Every structure is written in structure tokens, then in C-alpha cells.
Amino acid sequence: MNVLQLLKERIEDELYKKNKPRTVVFWYDEQGEYTVESLKEELADQPIHVRALTRNNFFSLKIEIETENKDDSFLLYANFAKPEKEKNYLLDMELYGIEFKADTTALFAEQLQVSDALLRDMMQKYPEFFKSAERKEKLKKVLKPQASEREFEYAMLAVLTGAQIADMDKIAQNLLMAGLQEDTNELYKSIVKRFSKKQLFVLLGQYFGVHIEEYTLRHLMEHILYAHFQRYAQFEDATLQKKYETTRANASALFVDDWLQMKGREVLEQYMQEIEGTFSIVELLNDRPTEHYADISTFPVIDVLLIEKLTTELLHHTSNLEEWKEILQNRLKMHWANRNERIRGLLTVLVHAVDLTMHKTLLKQYDTRIPLYVQYASDLYLIDQAYRRFIAGYMQLENREVLDELAEKLTNWYENKYLSKVAEETNYTLDQAELGKLPKQAAFYKENIEPIMQKESTRVFVIISDALRFEAGAEL
């Protein structure tokens, strides 16, 4: 049963059950949830006049009710609290009339399916929130039945942040997406006004494991990103660990991973790029072994560091190629390789650079006792394949300066060492009388066309197709 149904019952009780010739009903609605027009519409089937009771129309109402229409019933609706007796100029009318007290709180508790005591406590703590009918309607949609105090507060925050469900992940995401500066974050300002700044940070702190007296939205974001960073790091920095200590690191890390899969991840990516400077990531990782941070995907600068480090090692022949190839392949599956075209391009080109460097040993293993074409078809073609992929990827990069020296060095080896060796061995093979099973182009007419012409007088068409590089064909 809603408030208006209760009101109708009260009117009917006065007029019909109690058999009164008329009644004057006073309704003081401090929250002002109704208008006189809406009440007139709702009570159109009732023999009662609806009038607005204001702070300055006492006299005109008294004349109308007690002189002009003294036999009619009236509902006097006031959108303010009942005044004190000394200031109540219609007190004499109230004494012979009735006051309608709509227990809207009890009705609202019933609609929310929560205890009356909990709702009253929430309304006392956060009165501003409940002054809006729109917010209360939204609360009905997100509050779970038989909610606890924390669940109730989560639901209120969901309404204030526009979250579809009363889940702290969604609440925090919407709040942080609106900005890390409190003075420009409209959602934060709404929470401060209609909820509680202190309780907001208490709930956020409990969920993300941040246990410090006072902190800001930016500090919270730093805590969350550090937890994500540390989850995949193979080391601990005492200074950062002390500053960003958390008891719910996994919840924070999962929050970041989930956000990166959702709409609005661009905002989080911006925060990551800003905060990597706050953490001094370059200085933190520069002198550490690669394995300490190879699995961290939080900040894009980590990919940059790995790219620079591998490039240097390839130039100085100090890299563990197998380990590096595994690292690069893993990095290509991570967030920044998928979101940043330059990072993805550089990592891909370096995979081919590592392959080419690994295949250099094939040239050293060349066996002069085995025909060149046999060894080429077996494994030497991998050098051509790796170099083609490397140089093609390198040439497509827009900002490739970081790889210029490496490209020059690998090209120098490819042209002056590898191709020179292959050319030398090719010339040697062609000079030999016995070429194994390889057909000679010079004998093509004699061996293929002439036998046909000798059998019959006809025209013969020969299709000459350009050669397909063996290494290119091998990957088809």
C-alpha cells in the first residue's frame, strides 16, 4: 500500500466510517514529494478540496474553510514541517480537524525490502540523499533485498556514481573515470554533498586495502596501480612498498585488469602513463635484471626499457636469445602491445632480429660436402626468411631510430657475410660438371621441347614464370 492509498483510506474513514459531515485534513510533508495538482488528480473521486498550505496564506484558507465553504471537506497540503504551536495560525482548525502523518519511511522500507530500522538510520546519517525522489527510485533498482548496512551504502554510492549495480568495482571505476582531482570531479562532489566524504574513503579503503588516515583519489589510484605492478614484479622496492602498502593487492590488481577490458579504459591508460613518472619506473628498473620486470604490464615505459635493453645486447652479442624470444612473445600478448601500434611494431621487429641472430649459427655449420641446395632447403633459407621479416617490419616503422644501428649491423652481416658465402658456394656449384639432379636452363629446349617437335609438327607454348623465393614459399 502506498501513501496516497493510506490518505484515501483516512479520508473515507473520517467521512463514512465515523460518519462526519465534513473533515479538514492537515498533511505536513517536509520532503515535498507531491504537488497540489497531483493530489487533486489522485483524489478526484473523493468529496474533498485540495489546497496548498503555505507560510502566508493562513488567513485566506481560514475564510474559505470556515466561512465560504463551511460544509465542505478540505485537504491542506504543506511542503514544510509542522510549525510550533506559537507559530501555527491554524491551530484551532487542527483541533477539530485531523493530521495525516504518512509514514513514508516505513512504506519505503517495505518497497526496498530492508528493515525499517536500517532505513531510518541511513536517512538520519545521509538526509541529503533522500531528498530526491529520483535517487530513491534508482535506489530501489540497485539495492538487494535484506541488505546489510554496507550493502545499503554501496547501493547509495552506485546511485551517485551511475553504476548499474551496487558493486565497489563499478562504483570505483565510475568515480575514478570522472577525474583524480576532487575539485573538478562532479561525482565526487555529489558524494560529498549527498553522502559522506569520510565514509566514501572508509569504504574504498576497506575494499582496496588502503589503511591510512587521509588520502585522495589520486593516492588511491596510485595504490591500485602499484598493487598491479607489484603482483607481476619479481622484486620489492622498500620505499614504494611502505608508501603503497595494501592488504588487498589481488583485488586491486584484478580491478585494473577488468577495467582494461571495458569501455573507458583510455582513462585508465592515461593514469598509467601519468603515474609511471610518479613511481620513477625508469630509475627503478634500469639496473635490475630483465627477469625482475619482464612480466609486468602496468606501464608502457616497461616495454620501452625492454626494447632498448635487448637492442643494446644484440649490438654487443651479450643476449640470451632463447630467453629474449620468450619475453618478446609474451610482451606481444600484453596490454600495451595490443593498444600501442609503435610498441607492437618494435616488439615484432625484434622477434625477427632475434630469429636472424639465432640463425647466424647455420652459416657457421655449413658443410662443403653437402650440396648447397640441399642445405638451403633444409635450414639456410631461414636466414633469408628472418632477414626479410626483420627489414620489412623495420621499414614500416614510423619512428625507428632506436633500431637504426641494429638494422645497419644485421644488414651488414646479411649482405657481406651470408650473401657472400651463398654466392661463393653457388658459383662453385655451377662450375662443377656434375650438378646432381638440378636441371640446366641451357638444356631446357633440347630435353623438353625438341622431343615433342620430332614427334609431330605442332606449335609449342612455353610459360615462363618468375621464380618464387624458396623462403617465401616455405611459409605458405
GROMACS .gro file of C-alpha atoms in nm:
model
  476
    1MET     CA    1   0.000   0.000   0.000
    2ASN     CA    2   0.134   0.345  -0.091
    3VAL     CA    3   0.095   0.682   0.078
    4LEU     CA    4  -0.192   0.801  -0.139
    5GLN     CA    5  -0.389   0.486  -0.070
    6LEU     CA    6  -0.339   0.546   0.301
    7LEU     CA    7  -0.456   0.905   0.256
    8LYS     CA    8  -0.773   0.794   0.076
    9GLU     CA    9  -0.848   0.541   0.349
   10ARG     CA   10  -0.803   0.810   0.613
   11ILE     CA   11  -1.044   1.045   0.434
   12GLU     CA   12  -1.301   0.771   0.381
   13ASP     CA   13  -1.267   0.664   0.744
   14GLU     CA   14  -1.344   1.019   0.861
   15LEU     CA   15  -1.639   1.075   0.627
   16TYR     CA   16  -1.800   0.734   0.609
   17LYS     CA   17  -1.695   0.511   0.895
   18LYS     CA   18  -1.705   0.789   1.152
   19ASN     CA   19  -1.998   0.946   0.966
   20LYS     CA   20  -1.869   1.301   0.994
   21PRO     CA   21  -2.038   1.563   0.775
   22ARG     CA   22  -1.702   1.715   0.684
   23THR     CA   23  -1.333   1.685   0.765
   24VAL     CA   24  -1.027   1.906   0.744
   25VAL     CA   25  -0.706   1.709   0.689
   26PHE     CA   26  -0.366   1.865   0.752
   27TRP     CA   27  -0.065   1.700   0.582
   28TYR     CA   28   0.282   1.832   0.659
   29ASP     CA   29   0.523   1.677   0.407
   30GLU     CA   30   0.867   1.813   0.485
   31GLN     CA   31   1.023   1.641   0.183
   32GLY     CA   32   0.763   1.790  -0.050
   33GLU     CA   33   0.725   1.481  -0.262
   34TYR     CA   34   0.385   1.580  -0.405
   35THR     CA   35   0.220   1.881  -0.564
   36VAL     CA   36  -0.133   2.014  -0.514
   37GLU     CA   37  -0.207   1.936  -0.881
   38SER     CA   38  -0.102   1.573  -0.848
   39LEU     CA   39  -0.305   1.535  -0.529
   40LYS     CA   40  -0.613   1.683  -0.693
   41GLU     CA   41  -0.578   1.429  -0.972
   42GLU     CA   42  -0.532   1.138  -0.731
   43LEU     CA   43  -0.827   1.245  -0.511
   44ALA     CA   44  -1.063   1.337  -0.791
   45ASP     CA   45  -1.304   1.064  -0.678
   46GLN     CA   46  -1.310   1.195  -0.321
   47PRO     CA   47  -1.552   1.466  -0.192
   48ILE     CA   48  -1.269   1.689  -0.074
   49HIS     CA   49  -1.098   2.012  -0.184
   50VAL     CA   50  -0.718   2.013  -0.206
   51ARG     CA   51  -0.541   2.333  -0.111
   52ALA     CA   52  -0.178   2.431  -0.068
   53LEU     CA   53  -0.089   2.541   0.283
   54THR     CA   54   0.191   2.796   0.269
   55ARG     CA   55   0.356   3.013   0.530
   56ASN     CA   56   0.150   3.317   0.434
   57ASN     CA   57  -0.197   3.202   0.325
   58PHE     CA   58  -0.341   3.109   0.667
   59PHE     CA   59  -0.599   3.388   0.669
   60SER     CA   60  -0.740   3.322   0.318
   61LEU     CA   61  -0.769   2.950   0.393
   62LYS     CA   62  -0.948   3.021   0.721
   63ILE     CA   63  -1.205   3.237   0.542
   64GLU     CA   64  -1.263   2.978   0.268
   65ILE     CA   65  -1.292   2.683   0.507
   66GLU     CA   66  -1.489   2.840   0.790
   67THR     CA   67  -1.699   3.096   0.604
   68GLU     CA   68  -1.730   3.042   0.231
   69ASN     CA   69  -1.740   2.657   0.224
   70LYS     CA   70  -1.809   2.566   0.581
   71ASP     CA   71  -1.984   2.241   0.487
   72ASP     CA   72  -1.708   2.106   0.258
   73SER     CA   73  -1.407   1.888   0.336
   74PHE     CA   74  -1.052   2.008   0.277
   75LEU     CA   75  -0.704   1.860   0.245
   76LEU     CA   76  -0.439   2.120   0.335
   77TYR     CA   77  -0.102   2.010   0.196
   78ALA     CA   78   0.215   2.180   0.329
   79ASN     CA   79   0.559   2.107   0.190
   80PHE     CA   80   0.727   2.200   0.519
   81ALA     CA   81   0.747   2.065   0.871
   82LYS     CA   82   0.463   2.123   1.114
   83PRO     CA   83   0.520   2.461   1.284
   84GLU     CA   84   0.545   2.511   1.659
   85LYS     CA   85   0.217   2.586   1.836
   86GLU     CA   86   0.308   2.952   1.887
   87LYS     CA   87   0.356   2.995   1.511
   88ASN     CA   88   0.072   2.774   1.398
   89TYR     CA   89  -0.205   3.016   1.298
   90LEU     CA   90  -0.447   2.736   1.208
   91LEU     CA   91  -0.409   2.552   1.536
   92ASP     CA   92  -0.776   2.595   1.622
   93MET     CA   93  -0.874   2.425   1.296
   94GLU     CA   94  -0.630   2.140   1.360
   95LEU     CA   95  -0.803   2.079   1.692
   96TYR     CA   96  -1.130   1.993   1.521
   97GLY     CA   97  -0.967   1.851   1.210
   98ILE     CA   98  -0.711   1.569   1.176
   99GLU     CA   99  -0.346   1.545   1.085
  100PHE     CA  100  -0.240   1.291   0.827
  101LYS     CA  101   0.100   1.152   0.907
  102ALA     CA  102   0.223   0.940   0.620
  103ASP     CA  103   0.488   0.701   0.747
  104THR     CA  104   0.668   0.719   0.416
  105THR     CA  105   0.979   0.574   0.573
  106ALA     CA  106   0.803   0.252   0.671
  107LEU     CA  107   0.645   0.230   0.326
  108PHE     CA  108   0.979   0.294   0.157
  109ALA     CA  109   1.147   0.029   0.373
  110GLU     CA  110   0.880  -0.216   0.262
  111GLN     CA  111   0.941  -0.127  -0.103
  112LEU     CA  112   1.318  -0.167  -0.060
  113GLN     CA  113   1.273  -0.492   0.130
  114VAL     CA  114   1.504  -0.376   0.410
  115SER     CA  115   1.448  -0.331   0.781
  116ASP     CA  116   1.271  -0.016   0.891
  117ALA     CA  117   1.543   0.049   1.149
  118LEU     CA  118   1.822   0.035   0.887
  119LEU     CA  119   1.644   0.273   0.653
  120ARG     CA  120   1.575   0.523   0.931
  121ASP     CA  121   1.941   0.507   1.034
  122MET     CA  122   2.052   0.570   0.674
  123MET     CA  123   1.808   0.860   0.639
  124GLN     CA  124   1.940   1.013   0.959
  125LYS     CA  125   2.304   0.975   0.851
  126TYR     CA  126   2.258   1.089   0.491
  127PRO     CA  127   1.946   1.313   0.480
  128GLU     CA  128   2.050   1.493   0.160
  129PHE     CA  129   2.048   1.172  -0.040
  130PHE     CA  130   1.683   1.102   0.040
  131LYS     CA  131   1.555   1.446  -0.060
  132SER     CA  132   1.533   1.337  -0.423
  133ALA     CA  133   1.252   1.113  -0.547
  134GLU     CA  134   1.467   1.026  -0.850
  135ARG     CA  135   1.753   0.898  -0.633
  136LYS     CA  136   1.511   0.692  -0.425
  137GLU     CA  137   1.367   0.532  -0.737
  138LYS     CA  138   1.717   0.443  -0.856
  139LEU     CA  139   1.796   0.303  -0.512
  140LYS     CA  140   1.510   0.057  -0.550
  141LYS     CA  141   1.676  -0.083  -0.862
  142VAL     CA  142   2.024  -0.144  -0.719
  143LEU     CA  143   1.963  -0.232  -0.354
  144LYS     CA  144   1.943  -0.604  -0.286
  145PRO     CA  145   1.667  -0.737  -0.055
  146GLN     CA  146   1.755  -0.768   0.315
  147ALA     CA  147   2.066  -0.559   0.257
  148SER     CA  148   2.322  -0.501   0.529
  149GLU     CA  149   2.442  -0.153   0.624
  150ARG     CA  150   2.746  -0.182   0.396
  151GLU     CA  151   2.537  -0.309   0.107
  152PHE     CA  152   2.298  -0.019   0.158
  153GLU     CA  153   2.585   0.231   0.144
  154TYR     CA  154   2.724   0.059  -0.167
  155ALA     CA  155   2.381   0.098  -0.328
  156MET     CA  156   2.372   0.469  -0.244
  157LEU     CA  157   2.717   0.514  -0.396
  158ALA     CA  158   2.605   0.322  -0.704
  159VAL     CA  159   2.320   0.570  -0.748
  160LEU     CA  160   2.550   0.870  -0.701
  161THR     CA  161   2.814   0.739  -0.945
  162GLY     CA  162   2.576   0.598  -1.205
  163ALA     CA  163   2.686   0.237  -1.152
  164GLN     CA  164   2.431  -0.018  -1.272
  165ILE     CA  165   2.491  -0.249  -0.977
  166ALA     CA  166   2.594  -0.194  -0.616
  167ASP     CA  167   2.944  -0.328  -0.672
  168MET     CA  168   3.252  -0.143  -0.548
  169ASP     CA  169   3.446  -0.227  -0.865
  170LYS     CA  170   3.187  -0.043  -1.076
  171ILE     CA  171   3.147   0.238  -0.824
  172ALA     CA  172   3.522   0.300  -0.802
  173GLN     CA  173   3.564   0.277  -1.179
  174ASN     CA  174   3.295   0.537  -1.247
  175LEU     CA  175   3.427   0.762  -0.971
  176LEU     CA  176   3.789   0.746  -1.087
  177MET     CA  177   3.692   0.786  -1.452
  178ALA     CA  178   3.543   1.124  -1.361
  179GLY     CA  179   3.890   1.251  -1.265
  180LEU     CA  180   4.152   1.230  -0.991
  181GLN     CA  181   4.116   1.596  -0.891
  182GLU     CA  182   3.844   1.630  -0.628
  183ASP     CA  183   3.762   1.990  -0.716
  184THR     CA  184   3.670   1.901  -1.076
  185ASN     CA  185   3.521   1.554  -1.021
  186GLU     CA  186   3.144   1.608  -1.026
  187LEU     CA  187   3.065   1.258  -0.897
  188TYR     CA  188   3.297   1.309  -0.602
  189LYS     CA  189   3.138   1.644  -0.520
  190SER     CA  190   2.791   1.485  -0.535
  191ILE     CA  191   2.903   1.213  -0.294
  192VAL     CA  192   3.046   1.469  -0.052
  193LYS     CA  193   2.720   1.665  -0.061
  194ARG     CA  194   2.470   1.378  -0.050
  195PHE     CA  195   2.664   1.101   0.122
  196SER     CA  196   2.987   1.143   0.317
  197LYS     CA  197   3.346   1.209   0.216
  198LYS     CA  198   3.476   1.029   0.522
  199GLN     CA  199   3.261   0.721   0.472
  200LEU     CA  200   3.343   0.711   0.100
  201PHE     CA  201   3.713   0.677   0.174
  202VAL     CA  202   3.645   0.430   0.454
  203LEU     CA  203   3.458   0.201   0.212
  204LEU     CA  204   3.716   0.246  -0.064
  205GLY     CA  205   3.996   0.180   0.183
  206GLN     CA  206   3.832  -0.138   0.309
  207TYR     CA  207   3.775  -0.268  -0.043
  208PHE     CA  208   4.122  -0.191  -0.179
  209GLY     CA  209   4.311  -0.250   0.145
  210VAL     CA  210   4.428   0.109   0.193
  211HIS     CA  211   4.474   0.174   0.564
  212ILE     CA  212   4.588   0.532   0.613
  213GLU     CA  213   4.426   0.823   0.788
  214GLU     CA  214   4.360   1.051   0.493
  215TYR     CA  215   4.418   1.010   0.124
  216THR     CA  216   4.298   1.146  -0.210
  217LEU     CA  217   4.156   0.992  -0.524
  218ARG     CA  218   4.496   1.019  -0.690
  219HIS     CA  219   4.661   0.849  -0.395
  220LEU     CA  220   4.403   0.571  -0.421
  221MET     CA  221   4.477   0.531  -0.794
  222GLU     CA  222   4.849   0.511  -0.717
  223HIS     CA  223   4.781   0.240  -0.456
  224ILE     CA  224   4.578   0.038  -0.705
  225LEU     CA  225   4.835   0.066  -0.985
  226TYR     CA  226   5.123  -0.018  -0.752
  227ALA     CA  227   4.939  -0.334  -0.644
  228HIS     CA  228   4.901  -0.431  -1.011
  229PHE     CA  229   5.269  -0.354  -1.075
  230GLN     CA  230   5.388  -0.549  -0.771
  231ARG     CA  231   5.172  -0.852  -0.850
  232TYR     CA  232   5.391  -0.934  -1.151
  233ALA     CA  233   5.723  -0.798  -1.024
  234GLN     CA  234   5.996  -1.034  -0.910
  235PHE     CA  235   6.133  -0.787  -0.656
  236GLU     CA  236   6.019  -0.537  -0.392
  237ASP     CA  237   6.122  -0.177  -0.351
  238ALA     CA  238   6.119  -0.094   0.020
  239THR     CA  239   6.029   0.274  -0.029
  240LEU     CA  240   5.734   0.212  -0.261
  241GLN     CA  241   5.621  -0.088  -0.060
  242LYS     CA  242   5.599   0.122   0.254
  243LYS     CA  243   5.423   0.411   0.082
  244TYR     CA  244   5.167   0.196  -0.101
  245GLU     CA  245   5.118  -0.092   0.137
  246THR     CA  246   4.786  -0.270   0.087
  247THR     CA  247   4.617  -0.571   0.241
  248ARG     CA  248   4.408  -0.644  -0.069
  249ALA     CA  249   4.662  -0.640  -0.351
  250ASN     CA  250   4.482  -0.907  -0.553
  251ALA     CA  251   4.155  -0.712  -0.550
  252SER     CA  252   4.339  -0.402  -0.673
  253ALA     CA  253   4.524  -0.591  -0.947
  254LEU     CA  254   4.205  -0.758  -1.071
  255PHE     CA  255   4.031  -0.420  -1.068
  256VAL     CA  256   4.293  -0.289  -1.313
  257ASP     CA  257   4.278  -0.599  -1.536
  258ASP     CA  258   3.899  -0.581  -1.552
  259TRP     CA  259   3.893  -0.209  -1.625
  260LEU     CA  260   4.138  -0.257  -1.913
  261GLN     CA  261   3.885  -0.485  -2.079
  262MET     CA  262   3.599  -0.237  -2.053
  263LYS     CA  263   3.474   0.079  -2.213
  264GLY     CA  264   3.658   0.376  -2.073
  265ARG     CA  265   3.995   0.203  -2.050
  266GLU     CA  266   4.150   0.505  -2.225
  267VAL     CA  267   4.113   0.698  -1.898
  268LEU     CA  268   4.298   0.429  -1.704
  269GLU     CA  269   4.569   0.417  -1.971
  270GLN     CA  270   4.617   0.791  -1.926
  271TYR     CA  271   4.650   0.745  -1.549
  272MET     CA  272   4.908   0.469  -1.606
  273GLN     CA  273   5.120   0.694  -1.823
  274GLU     CA  274   5.098   0.978  -1.572
  275ILE     CA  275   5.171   0.769  -1.265
  276GLU     CA  276   5.467   0.577  -1.411
  277GLY     CA  277   5.657   0.903  -1.369
  278THR     CA  278   5.545   0.931  -1.006
  279PHE     CA  279   5.692   0.586  -0.941
  280SER     CA  280   6.014   0.675  -1.131
  281ILE     CA  281   5.983   0.344  -1.316
  282VAL     CA  282   6.284   0.402  -1.542
  283GLU     CA  283   6.517   0.466  -1.249
  284LEU     CA  284   6.360   0.181  -1.054
  285LEU     CA  285   6.413  -0.082  -1.325
  286ASN     CA  286   6.709   0.038  -1.527
  287ASP     CA  287   6.976  -0.152  -1.338
  288ARG     CA  288   6.770  -0.457  -1.249
  289PRO     CA  289   6.787  -0.794  -1.425
  290THR     CA  290   6.533  -0.831  -1.702
  291GLU     CA  291   6.361  -1.123  -1.532
  292HIS     CA  292   6.268  -0.895  -1.241
  293TYR     CA  293   6.019  -0.699  -1.453
  294ALA     CA  294   5.964  -0.887  -1.780
  295ASP     CA  295   5.613  -0.995  -1.674
  296ILE     CA  296   5.489  -0.651  -1.561
  297SER     CA  297   5.233  -0.500  -1.798
  298THR     CA  298   5.122  -0.199  -1.594
  299PHE     CA  299   5.323   0.081  -1.754
  300PRO     CA  300   5.414   0.132  -2.123
  301VAL     CA  301   5.763   0.253  -2.035
  302ILE     CA  302   5.848  -0.106  -1.933
  303ASP     CA  303   5.817  -0.215  -2.297
  304VAL     CA  304   6.039   0.075  -2.396
  305LEU     CA  305   6.303  -0.030  -2.142
  306LEU     CA  306   6.297  -0.390  -2.264
  307ILE     CA  307   6.324  -0.281  -2.628
  308GLU     CA  308   6.625  -0.061  -2.551
  309LYS     CA  309   6.792  -0.328  -2.340
  310LEU     CA  310   6.754  -0.605  -2.599
  311THR     CA  311   6.875  -0.376  -2.876
  312THR     CA  312   7.189  -0.299  -2.677
  313GLU     CA  313   7.250  -0.666  -2.603
  314LEU     CA  314   7.206  -0.764  -2.968
  315LEU     CA  315   7.457  -0.499  -3.070
  316HIS     CA  316   7.711  -0.630  -2.819
  317HIS     CA  317   7.635  -1.001  -2.859
  318THR     CA  318   7.552  -1.041  -2.487
  319SER     CA  319   7.193  -1.159  -2.507
  320ASN     CA  320   7.038  -1.492  -2.415
  321LEU     CA  321   6.842  -1.531  -2.736
  322GLU     CA  322   6.608  -1.809  -2.625
  323GLU     CA  323   6.504  -1.617  -2.313
  324TRP     CA  324   6.458  -1.296  -2.506
  325LYS     CA  325   6.240  -1.460  -2.769
  326GLU     CA  326   6.011  -1.594  -2.496
  327ILE     CA  327   5.997  -1.250  -2.332
  328LEU     CA  328   5.912  -1.079  -2.661
  329GLN     CA  329   5.640  -1.328  -2.747
  330ASN     CA  330   5.487  -1.279  -2.402
  331ARG     CA  331   5.505  -0.900  -2.431
  332LEU     CA  332   5.319  -0.916  -2.762
  333LYS     CA  333   5.023  -1.072  -2.578
  334MET     CA  334   5.015  -0.798  -2.313
  335HIS     CA  335   4.805  -0.484  -2.297
  336TRP     CA  336   5.034  -0.216  -2.434
  337ALA     CA  337   5.140  -0.422  -2.737
  338ASN     CA  338   4.771  -0.453  -2.826
  339ARG     CA  339   4.694  -0.087  -2.765
  340ASN     CA  340   5.008   0.088  -2.889
  341GLU     CA  341   5.100   0.037  -3.253
  342ARG     CA  342   5.458   0.155  -3.213
  343ILE     CA  343   5.528  -0.078  -2.919
  344ARG     CA  344   5.371  -0.369  -3.107
  345GLY     CA  345   5.576  -0.289  -3.418
  346LEU     CA  346   5.907  -0.264  -3.231
  347LEU     CA  347   5.848  -0.587  -3.040
  348THR     CA  348   5.756  -0.773  -3.359
  349VAL     CA  349   6.064  -0.647  -3.544
  350LEU     CA  350   6.283  -0.752  -3.252
  351VAL     CA  351   6.139  -1.104  -3.263
  352HIS     CA  352   6.268  -1.127  -3.620
  353ALA     CA  353   6.601  -0.970  -3.517
  354VAL     CA  354   6.640  -1.239  -3.251
  355ASP     CA  355   6.549  -1.510  -3.504
  356LEU     CA  356   6.805  -1.376  -3.752
  357THR     CA  357   7.073  -1.361  -3.484
  358MET     CA  358   6.995  -1.717  -3.375
  359HIS     CA  359   7.013  -1.837  -3.737
  360LYS     CA  360   7.363  -1.695  -3.783
  361THR     CA  361   7.496  -2.023  -3.645
  362LEU     CA  362   7.356  -2.203  -3.951
  363LEU     CA  363   7.613  -2.033  -4.170
  364LYS     CA  364   7.892  -2.144  -3.939
  365GLN     CA  365   7.763  -2.500  -3.967
  366TYR     CA  366   7.777  -2.501  -4.349
  367ASP     CA  367   7.917  -2.835  -4.474
  368THR     CA  368   8.102  -2.819  -4.808
  369ARG     CA  369   8.049  -3.193  -4.855
  370ILE     CA  370   7.673  -3.146  -4.887
  371PRO     CA  371   7.527  -2.969  -5.195
  372LEU     CA  372   7.428  -2.608  -5.136
  373TYR     CA  373   7.067  -2.655  -5.247
  374VAL     CA  374   7.024  -2.943  -5.003
  375GLN     CA  375   7.144  -2.735  -4.707
  376TYR     CA  376   6.947  -2.431  -4.823
  377ALA     CA  377   6.621  -2.622  -4.850
  378SER     CA  378   6.690  -2.776  -4.508
  379ASP     CA  379   6.773  -2.470  -4.297
  380LEU     CA  380   6.974  -2.192  -4.465
  381TYR     CA  381   6.655  -2.043  -4.609
  382LEU     CA  382   6.559  -1.946  -4.252
  383ILE     CA  383   6.823  -1.671  -4.265
  384ASP     CA  384   6.664  -1.514  -4.574
  385GLN     CA  385   6.322  -1.550  -4.418
  386ALA     CA  386   6.421  -1.388  -4.088
  387TYR     CA  387   6.602  -1.101  -4.258
  388ARG     CA  388   6.309  -1.032  -4.494
  389ARG     CA  389   6.067  -1.019  -4.200
  390PHE     CA  390   6.304  -0.801  -3.997
  391ILE     CA  391   6.383  -0.546  -4.266
  392ALA     CA  392   6.021  -0.527  -4.390
  393GLY     CA  393   5.895  -0.464  -4.037
  394TYR     CA  394   6.174  -0.216  -3.968
  395MET     CA  395   6.099  -0.014  -4.283
  396GLN     CA  396   5.731   0.010  -4.190
  397LEU     CA  397   5.805   0.166  -3.850
  398GLU     CA  398   5.741   0.538  -3.835
  399ASN     CA  399   5.981   0.613  -3.551
  400ARG     CA  400   6.253   0.354  -3.591
  401GLU     CA  401   6.559   0.547  -3.476
  402VAL     CA  402   6.605   0.318  -3.177
  403LEU     CA  403   6.669   0.028  -3.419
  404ASP     CA  404   6.878   0.211  -3.680
  405GLU     CA  405   7.214   0.087  -3.555
  406LEU     CA  406   7.089  -0.269  -3.513
  407ALA     CA  407   6.937  -0.269  -3.865
  408GLU     CA  408   7.266  -0.146  -4.010
  409LYS     CA  409   7.465  -0.414  -3.828
  410LEU     CA  410   7.231  -0.701  -3.923
  411THR     CA  411   7.215  -0.582  -4.286
  412ASN     CA  412   7.593  -0.563  -4.299
  413TRP     CA  413   7.621  -0.923  -4.177
  414TYR     CA  414   7.347  -1.042  -4.413
  415GLU     CA  415   7.495  -0.881  -4.723
  416ASN     CA  416   7.868  -0.914  -4.657
  417LYS     CA  417   7.881  -1.245  -4.473
  418TYR     CA  418   7.576  -1.451  -4.558
  419LEU     CA  419   7.509  -1.348  -4.919
  420SER     CA  420   7.879  -1.352  -5.000
  421LYS     CA  421   7.908  -1.708  -4.872
  422VAL     CA  422   7.595  -1.822  -5.060
  423ALA     CA  423   7.716  -1.655  -5.381
  424GLU     CA  424   8.057  -1.817  -5.346
  425GLU     CA  425   7.906  -2.161  -5.293
  426THR     CA  426   7.658  -2.108  -5.579
  427ASN     CA  427   7.935  -2.021  -5.822
  428TYR     CA  428   8.132  -2.323  -5.712
  429THR     CA  429   7.830  -2.548  -5.768
  430LEU     CA  430   7.765  -2.409  -6.115
  431ASP     CA  431   8.126  -2.468  -6.212
  432GLN     CA  432   8.101  -2.836  -6.135
  433ALA     CA  433   8.041  -3.087  -6.414
  434GLU     CA  434   7.801  -3.290  -6.208
  435LEU     CA  435   7.515  -3.084  -6.069
  436GLY     CA  436   7.321  -3.370  -5.926
  437LYS     CA  437   6.950  -3.356  -6.007
  438LEU     CA  438   6.935  -2.985  -6.081
  439PRO     CA  439   6.827  -2.927  -6.446
  440LYS     CA  440   7.023  -2.675  -6.654
  441GLN     CA  441   6.833  -2.393  -6.817
  442ALA     CA  442   7.058  -2.422  -7.122
  443ALA     CA  443   6.937  -2.779  -7.178
  444PHE     CA  444   6.568  -2.696  -7.145
  445TYR     CA  445   6.495  -2.684  -7.521
  446LYS     CA  446   6.691  -2.996  -7.604
  447GLU     CA  447   6.544  -3.201  -7.322
  448ASN     CA  448   6.184  -3.077  -7.318
  449ILE     CA  449   6.084  -2.910  -7.646
  450GLU     CA  450   6.285  -3.092  -7.916
  451PRO     CA  451   6.140  -3.438  -7.835
  452ILE     CA  452   5.789  -3.301  -7.895
  453MET     CA  453   5.885  -3.135  -8.223
  454GLN     CA  454   6.043  -3.454  -8.350
  455LYS     CA  455   5.722  -3.650  -8.297
  456GLU     CA  456   5.489  -3.407  -8.472
  457SER     CA  457   5.481  -3.073  -8.646
  458THR     CA  458   5.299  -2.852  -8.399
  459ARG     CA  459   5.324  -2.531  -8.209
  460VAL     CA  460   5.451  -2.549  -7.850
  461PHE     CA  461   5.378  -2.282  -7.592
  462VAL     CA  462   5.620  -2.237  -7.301
  463ILE     CA  463   5.503  -2.049  -6.993
  464ILE     CA  464   5.789  -1.882  -6.812
  465SER     CA  465   5.709  -1.797  -6.452
  466ASP     CA  466   5.925  -1.575  -6.234
  467ALA     CA  467   6.086  -1.766  -5.954
  468LEU     CA  468   5.925  -1.761  -5.608
  469ARG     CA  469   6.181  -1.724  -5.334
  470PHE     CA  470   6.212  -2.057  -5.159
  471GLU     CA  471   6.192  -1.898  -4.813
  472ALA     CA  472   5.872  -1.714  -4.908
  473GLY     CA  473   5.717  -2.028  -5.045
  474ALA     CA  474   5.815  -2.218  -4.732
  475GLU     CA  475   5.584  -2.007  -4.516
  476LEU     CA  476   5.282  -2.052  -4.743
   0.00000   0.00000   0.00000
